[in-house]
Amino acid sequence: MAAAIVNTSSRLTNVQSLQSTPSNDRGSASRTAAGHYETLFHKEIAPWIYSDVYKASDITFDALLKHFLEVALLGQPDPEDASKDELFKKCLAAVLPLANDAVMRAKWEAYRTAKGEAQRYTPFVNANNHVLEKLKDLDAPYLGKGSEFDTLFHQCDPDVLIGEHDGLRSHRKPDVIQTSLAAVRLAQEEPLMSWQNAKEKATSKPKTKFSWSGVMTAYELKAFDNDIKPLPKGNYDTSLHVTVPYIDRERIAIAKPSTAPAKPLDDPFTDQNAASGTGPQASSGKKRSKSKAKTGSHLRTATTSGGGRPNLRSGGPPDVPDPEDASPAASNPDDANPAAPEDTQPPDGKKMPDYDGPEKVPPVIQLASYASEMLCRAPVVNHCFNFLVVDDVIWIWYYDRQGVIQSTGLNFLQDLPRYLLLMLTLQRFRDLEDWGINMDFDPYAVKLHTGQFKDRKRADKFKEGDIVVTIPSASKKIKVKFNPKKDQQYGRLSLLGRGTRVFNVKSQSTCPDPDHKEKTLKLADENLVMKVYWPDKSRTSESDIVSTARSIVSEHQPDLLDNLPVIYHSYDYEGTDTSKIRVSLGLPIKTVKKIVTGRILRVLLMERLESMMTLQPQLFMSSWLQVVKCHYFVWECGVEHSDISEGNVMYRTKKKGNIIYGVLNDWDLATLRNKTDHGGLERTGTIPFMALDLLTEKYWKGKIKRLYRHDLESLVWLLPWVSLNYTSDGYRLNGQVKYWITGNYMACRKEKNDFLNSLSEFHIDGLWQDMRAIIGKPLGWLLRFRTNRELTLEDNPGSWIEPGDQSLYLEVMDTVATAMARFPDISVPTSQVDIPVEYRLPPTPPPAPVTDNNAAPVVNSEQAVETTDKDTQDNLEGEDALRERGSPRMSPSRDSEAGLGMPIAALMNAMPPPETVTKGRGRKDKEGKAPQSDSDPRRTSRVRVQNSDYDAVPWLNNKTSST
């Protein structure tokens, strides 16, 4: 090891090591995992929000309303002999007289006759506050009277709400919000303000701005029709008179959602009653038709609704689980349409338009951007829901870390009783957690809405101060203290996914020693961080995986123990399970070993680590080699990381900072070989660092099994990323790798292929300049390996032999370690590891013999050398013998002689001569023409190169930094 020389100008901690990894190839979680946002303008975040909303599940308005009613009933006396539908009917009947009240109708008539969006804010707020006022005294069945929080509507526009995320500020402007009387009092700076007085000022600008913590729910209004249909002339009844379909996935990027009533009959894939809304919805857990419209892989054929406006209904996924795969609790399928599968994505070519300002952002995306702010306004937010109002139609949009749920539309002027029941239900919510506020991790919101702040000064002081959170444990509770603002080390804006946040914390509690359970640790003596996130609950917990890895390493390779993280405590909050609402709604769900998949809030207490991005280049490379070594050992022992990224390579210091150890961190997406199973909510990997083989449709469909070489390739991709983006001045995204940050895996694959095919243009300035030749060696290995593999598969797919893990590990490890010898003051780890016998993989059976006609030629720089079937067989036997002997260390000089799965020259040292490499996917000659056939003489530029060094790529031996 060596003394740590740290670039403190851009010092990072567990900021990126614990970041979210995408649940799929696109979406806000994918973007936050891939790297920093440059801004939080709609222009940058809207495409990622679009991908999240595109996967929304669909449910009827009544079904979601019934769920809210159930939530409001929690804690009330059990309504005996009353089903969910009967309770719904009784409560609907209870609000019916209010709907027929003359004053009530006049309030909504004022809204109907208002022309233009801004002109509708005031009548909309006034009408809703009149509704809430009248509902206060209503003795609804099982719901009682009154409202604990005295909620009311308040106009927000033109005020801007500000959010802070990862050092960036966002500015959002919801039209109308629903909040508590206590929050209004604080905003108006009138601590004794009555509800009536607050109602009178609800359309005026408050003395101080609201914060996102004060928003219980947001309403986005749009005015497209100035001639709204009049209210019914007669009295209302409890029937549903108008049904408005879901906002189709193909319309969420359109500024004007269709509010036309659903028209059945025209959609051959949808049950007539389901489309019209007059009967049970279409889903009963059965698979939908696999028919595909021309406009996309998940679209139905277009139908037309009233007025000739298109009404595209989203097609169902072909892989909706069968009924037997669903939880028995999902017993109400009549109200649900199958949810979009977790990997549903906008069809190829469907992109969000560019935005020059928020006025051009589609309303569905605007509403979702408010939800992302609400879900990220505190260390933990359980869920939120918002409302889109277009003329006389309202849609409910529900958001949590598992996904988005949207309701069918409700024409609240033609079916006013149902709207009144919605307002009654929200008014009767008994707990702030019903609104999604987490009582443990958001004490500011709790105090705000319960009126514990007498003035703004006290509120601001509390918001800027420390909080104490109590985390349950098996023995006794653990208390941690932290400042949500100052101590936050990581927390980016996102809508779906794990929503990871990391805080520096302090604790005076004790807990069992993670490596010696019989001992007790004083957490006051440890340097701690707390990680809060929402993993897939069906996965093996990160704590168990790290514990397994540390146990194996401690017993068999103790010198690697310092290269693994330490987790002191882990706790899952069962009450936050996101699958509960989906079970309640009867949405199709996945199960893994009879466990309903969903996300759950998990809290980890861990040792604080530092990002390797802050190390000087020589120390980074030394730590990187330690990570490569540790990763290889635990992988061979059955603990597969599967999510290598810049944020997951950390370091710790020992002996007063004089010794550094590279640490492979963030194991929550890792698997225990032959033991771990999960529901596929997450596709493991962070796109910019993923192996090229995994940036394919096959991988995202689960058809490619992860191999060791995929993780090794990710480790290699780290090197150009770090050397180009991290300078003496800190982080600066370099144009050579800038476009690796994308939610489109195919686009990233192309960019990285272009990078490999243009290695001669790879240029490093400044801090990392002396490392150019060293970094080039593993990149040269990767180019040779991929070229050889592609050519072999092209010439004879059956002849490809997957190389052994050990050969790949040693090739990269020893090559870089040898090159690092030019820095005698830097300690470089050896590649020596001893895989325990019980973890060694069985010998790989030899493939079918390859005929001489199909065998790929292997040549050196001067003459051709043929590879025979016997050569291949000898190499296979050599690999088997190595496994049986316990995988002893092999030096670079032996690599060219020992068998490593296939001829090492053909495997590792093949690449087209630099002058024939061009950007793009295809291999072309200088004239830009592709080879025509095997007999084409131009194929001589594509033969494999036998060369144990990297001289085949001249620039790798930089004259100014030769090794």
mmCIF file with all atom_site columns, N, CA and C in Angstrom, residues 791-800 849-857 867 869 934 939 944:
data_model
loop_
_atom_site.group_PDB
_atom_site.id
_atom_site.type_symbol
_atom_site.label_atom_id
_atom_site.label_alt_id
_atom_site.label_comp_id
_atom_site.label_asym_id
_atom_site.label_entity_id
_atom_site.label_seq_id
_atom_site.pdbx_PDB_ins_code
_atom_site.Cartn_x
_atom_site.Cartn_y
_atom_site.Cartn_z
_atom_site.occupancy
_atom_site.B_iso_or_equiv
_atom_site.pdbx_formal_charge
_atom_site.auth_seq_id
_atom_site.auth_comp_id
_atom_site.auth_asym_id
_atom_site.auth_atom_id
_atom_site.pdbx_PDB_model_num
ATOM 1  N N  . LEU A 1 791 ? -15.291 -11.723 -35.067 1.00 0.00 ? 791 LEU A N  1
ATOM 2  C CA . LEU A 1 791 ? -14.856 -12.402 -36.282 1.00 0.00 ? 791 LEU A CA 1
ATOM 3  C C  . LEU A 1 791 ? -15.095 -13.901 -36.198 1.00 0.00 ? 791 LEU A C  1
ATOM 4  N N  . THR A 1 792 ? -14.857 -14.457 -35.014 1.00 0.00 ? 792 THR A N  1
ATOM 5  C CA . THR A 1 792 ? -15.083 -15.890 -34.849 1.00 0.00 ? 792 THR A CA 1
ATOM 6  C C  . THR A 1 792 ? -16.556 -16.227 -35.016 1.00 0.00 ? 792 THR A C  1
ATOM 7  N N  . LEU A 1 793 ? -17.421 -15.438 -34.394 1.00 0.00 ? 793 LEU A N  1
ATOM 8  C CA . LEU A 1 793 ? -18.857 -15.690 -34.506 1.00 0.00 ? 793 LEU A CA 1
ATOM 9  C C  . LEU A 1 793 ? -19.348 -15.469 -35.925 1.00 0.00 ? 793 LEU A C  1
ATOM 10 N N  . GLU A 1 794 ? -18.726 -14.549 -36.625 1.00 0.00 ? 794 GLU A N  1
ATOM 11 C CA . GLU A 1 794 ? -19.115 -14.289 -38.008 1.00 0.00 ? 794 GLU A CA 1
ATOM 12 C C  . GLU A 1 794 ? -18.678 -15.428 -38.924 1.00 0.00 ? 794 GLU A C  1
ATOM 13 N N  . ASP A 1 795 ? -17.450 -15.926 -38.696 1.00 0.00 ? 795 ASP A N  1
ATOM 14 C CA . ASP A 1 795 ? -16.929 -16.973 -39.570 1.00 0.00 ? 795 ASP A CA 1
ATOM 15 C C  . ASP A 1 795 ? -17.562 -18.323 -39.268 1.00 0.00 ? 795 ASP A C  1
ATOM 16 N N  . ASN A 1 796 ? -17.695 -18.631 -38.001 1.00 0.00 ? 796 ASN A N  1
ATOM 17 C CA . ASN A 1 796 ? -18.231 -19.941 -37.596 1.00 0.00 ? 796 ASN A CA 1
ATOM 18 C C  . ASN A 1 796 ? -18.743 -19.837 -36.158 1.00 0.00 ? 796 ASN A C  1
ATOM 19 N N  . PRO A 1 797 ? -20.024 -19.505 -35.971 1.00 0.00 ? 797 PRO A N  1
ATOM 20 C CA . PRO A 1 797 ? -20.554 -19.297 -34.620 1.00 0.00 ? 797 PRO A CA 1
ATOM 21 C C  . PRO A 1 797 ? -20.302 -20.452 -33.676 1.00 0.00 ? 797 PRO A C  1
ATOM 22 N N  . GLY A 1 798 ? -20.300 -21.647 -34.198 1.00 0.00 ? 798 GLY A N  1
ATOM 23 C CA . GLY A 1 798 ? -20.109 -22.803 -33.328 1.00 0.00 ? 798 GLY A CA 1
ATOM 24 C C  . GLY A 1 798 ? -18.701 -22.980 -32.820 1.00 0.00 ? 798 GLY A C  1
ATOM 25 N N  . SER A 1 799 ? -17.756 -22.217 -33.358 1.00 0.00 ? 799 SER A N  1
ATOM 26 C CA . SER A 1 799 ? -16.360 -22.417 -32.968 1.00 0.00 ? 799 SER A CA 1
ATOM 27 C C  . SER A 1 799 ? -15.946 -21.544 -31.784 1.00 0.00 ? 799 SER A C  1
ATOM 28 N N  . TRP A 1 800 ? -16.814 -20.623 -31.373 1.00 0.00 ? 800 TRP A N  1
ATOM 29 C CA . TRP A 1 800 ? -16.439 -19.751 -30.262 1.00 0.00 ? 800 TRP A CA 1
ATOM 30 C C  . TRP A 1 800 ? -16.439 -20.509 -28.948 1.00 0.00 ? 800 TRP A C  1
ATOM 31 N N  . PRO A 1 849 ? -15.721 -30.245 -32.515 1.00 0.00 ? 849 PRO A N  1
ATOM 32 C CA . PRO A 1 849 ? -14.507 -29.871 -33.272 1.00 0.00 ? 849 PRO A CA 1
ATOM 33 C C  . PRO A 1 849 ? -14.809 -28.863 -34.364 1.00 0.00 ? 849 PRO A C  1
ATOM 34 N N  . VAL A 1 850 ? -13.883 -27.977 -34.593 1.00 0.00 ? 850 VAL A N  1
ATOM 35 C CA . VAL A 1 850 ? -14.021 -26.963 -35.632 1.00 0.00 ? 850 VAL A CA 1
ATOM 36 C C  . VAL A 1 850 ? -13.280 -27.454 -36.871 1.00 0.00 ? 850 VAL A C  1
ATOM 37 N N  . THR A 1 851 ? -13.940 -27.437 -38.007 1.00 0.00 ? 851 THR A N  1
ATOM 38 C CA . THR A 1 851 ? -13.305 -27.912 -39.237 1.00 0.00 ? 851 THR A CA 1
ATOM 39 C C  . THR A 1 851 ? -12.261 -26.920 -39.694 1.00 0.00 ? 851 THR A C  1
ATOM 40 N N  . ASP A 1 852 ? -11.285 -27.451 -40.439 1.00 0.00 ? 852 ASP A N  1
ATOM 41 C CA . ASP A 1 852 ? -10.208 -26.599 -40.924 1.00 0.00 ? 852 ASP A CA 1
ATOM 42 C C  . ASP A 1 852 ? -10.742 -25.497 -41.840 1.00 0.00 ? 852 ASP A C  1
ATOM 43 N N  . ASN A 1 853 ? -11.814 -25.824 -42.599 1.00 0.00 ? 853 ASN A N  1
ATOM 44 C CA . ASN A 1 853 ? -12.338 -24.841 -43.534 1.00 0.00 ? 853 ASN A CA 1
ATOM 45 C C  . ASN A 1 853 ? -12.917 -23.624 -42.820 1.00 0.00 ? 853 ASN A C  1
ATOM 46 N N  . ASN A 1 854 ? -13.453 -23.870 -41.632 1.00 0.00 ? 854 ASN A N  1
ATOM 47 C CA . ASN A 1 854 ? -14.104 -22.779 -40.917 1.00 0.00 ? 854 ASN A CA 1
ATOM 48 C C  . ASN A 1 854 ? -13.213 -22.162 -39.855 1.00 0.00 ? 854 ASN A C  1
ATOM 49 N N  . ALA A 1 855 ? -12.079 -22.778 -39.581 1.00 0.00 ? 855 ALA A N  1
ATOM 50 C CA . ALA A 1 855 ? -11.219 -22.239 -38.527 1.00 0.00 ? 855 ALA A CA 1
ATOM 51 C C  . ALA A 1 855 ? -10.678 -20.882 -38.943 1.00 0.00 ? 855 ALA A C  1
ATOM 52 N N  . ALA A 1 856 ? -10.748 -19.949 -38.015 1.00 0.00 ? 856 ALA A N  1
ATOM 53 C CA . ALA A 1 856 ? -10.278 -18.597 -38.323 1.00 0.00 ? 856 ALA A CA 1
ATOM 54 C C  . ALA A 1 856 ? -8.760  -18.574 -38.347 1.00 0.00 ? 856 ALA A C  1
ATOM 55 N N  . PRO A 1 857 ? -8.161  -17.861 -39.295 1.00 0.00 ? 857 PRO A N  1
ATOM 56 C CA . PRO A 1 857 ? -6.698  -17.790 -39.362 1.00 0.00 ? 857 PRO A CA 1
ATOM 57 C C  . PRO A 1 857 ? -6.137  -16.999 -38.204 1.00 0.00 ? 857 PRO A C  1
ATOM 58 N N  . THR A 1 867 ? -4.285  -22.624 -36.810 1.00 0.00 ? 867 THR A N  1
ATOM 59 C CA . THR A 1 867 ? -4.743  -23.163 -35.537 1.00 0.00 ? 867 THR A CA 1
ATOM 60 C C  . THR A 1 867 ? -5.526  -24.442 -35.818 1.00 0.00 ? 867 THR A C  1
ATOM 61 N N  . ASP A 1 869 ? -7.514  -28.216 -34.704 1.00 0.00 ? 869 ASP A N  1
ATOM 62 C CA . ASP A 1 869 ? -8.429  -28.719 -33.686 1.00 0.00 ? 869 ASP A CA 1
ATOM 63 C C  . ASP A 1 869 ? -7.657  -29.201 -32.471 1.00 0.00 ? 869 ASP A C  1
ATOM 64 N N  . ASP A 1 934 ? -15.505 -14.239 -48.030 1.00 0.00 ? 934 ASP A N  1
ATOM 65 C CA . ASP A 1 934 ? -14.319 -14.801 -47.402 1.00 0.00 ? 934 ASP A CA 1
ATOM 66 C C  . ASP A 1 934 ? -13.123 -14.778 -48.348 1.00 0.00 ? 934 ASP A C  1
ATOM 67 N N  . ARG A 1 939 ? -10.051 -8.965  -46.892 1.00 0.00 ? 939 ARG A N  1
ATOM 68 C CA . ARG A 1 939 ? -10.205 -9.578  -45.576 1.00 0.00 ? 939 ARG A CA 1
ATOM 69 C C  . ARG A 1 939 ? -8.856  -9.775  -44.897 1.00 0.00 ? 939 ARG A C  1
ATOM 70 N N  . ARG A 1 944 ? -6.514  -12.085 -37.328 1.00 0.00 ? 944 ARG A N  1
ATOM 71 C CA . ARG A 1 944 ? -6.124  -11.944 -35.930 1.00 0.00 ? 944 ARG A CA 1
ATOM 72 C C  . ARG A 1 944 ? -4.620  -11.704 -35.818 1.00 0.00 ? 944 ARG A C  1
#
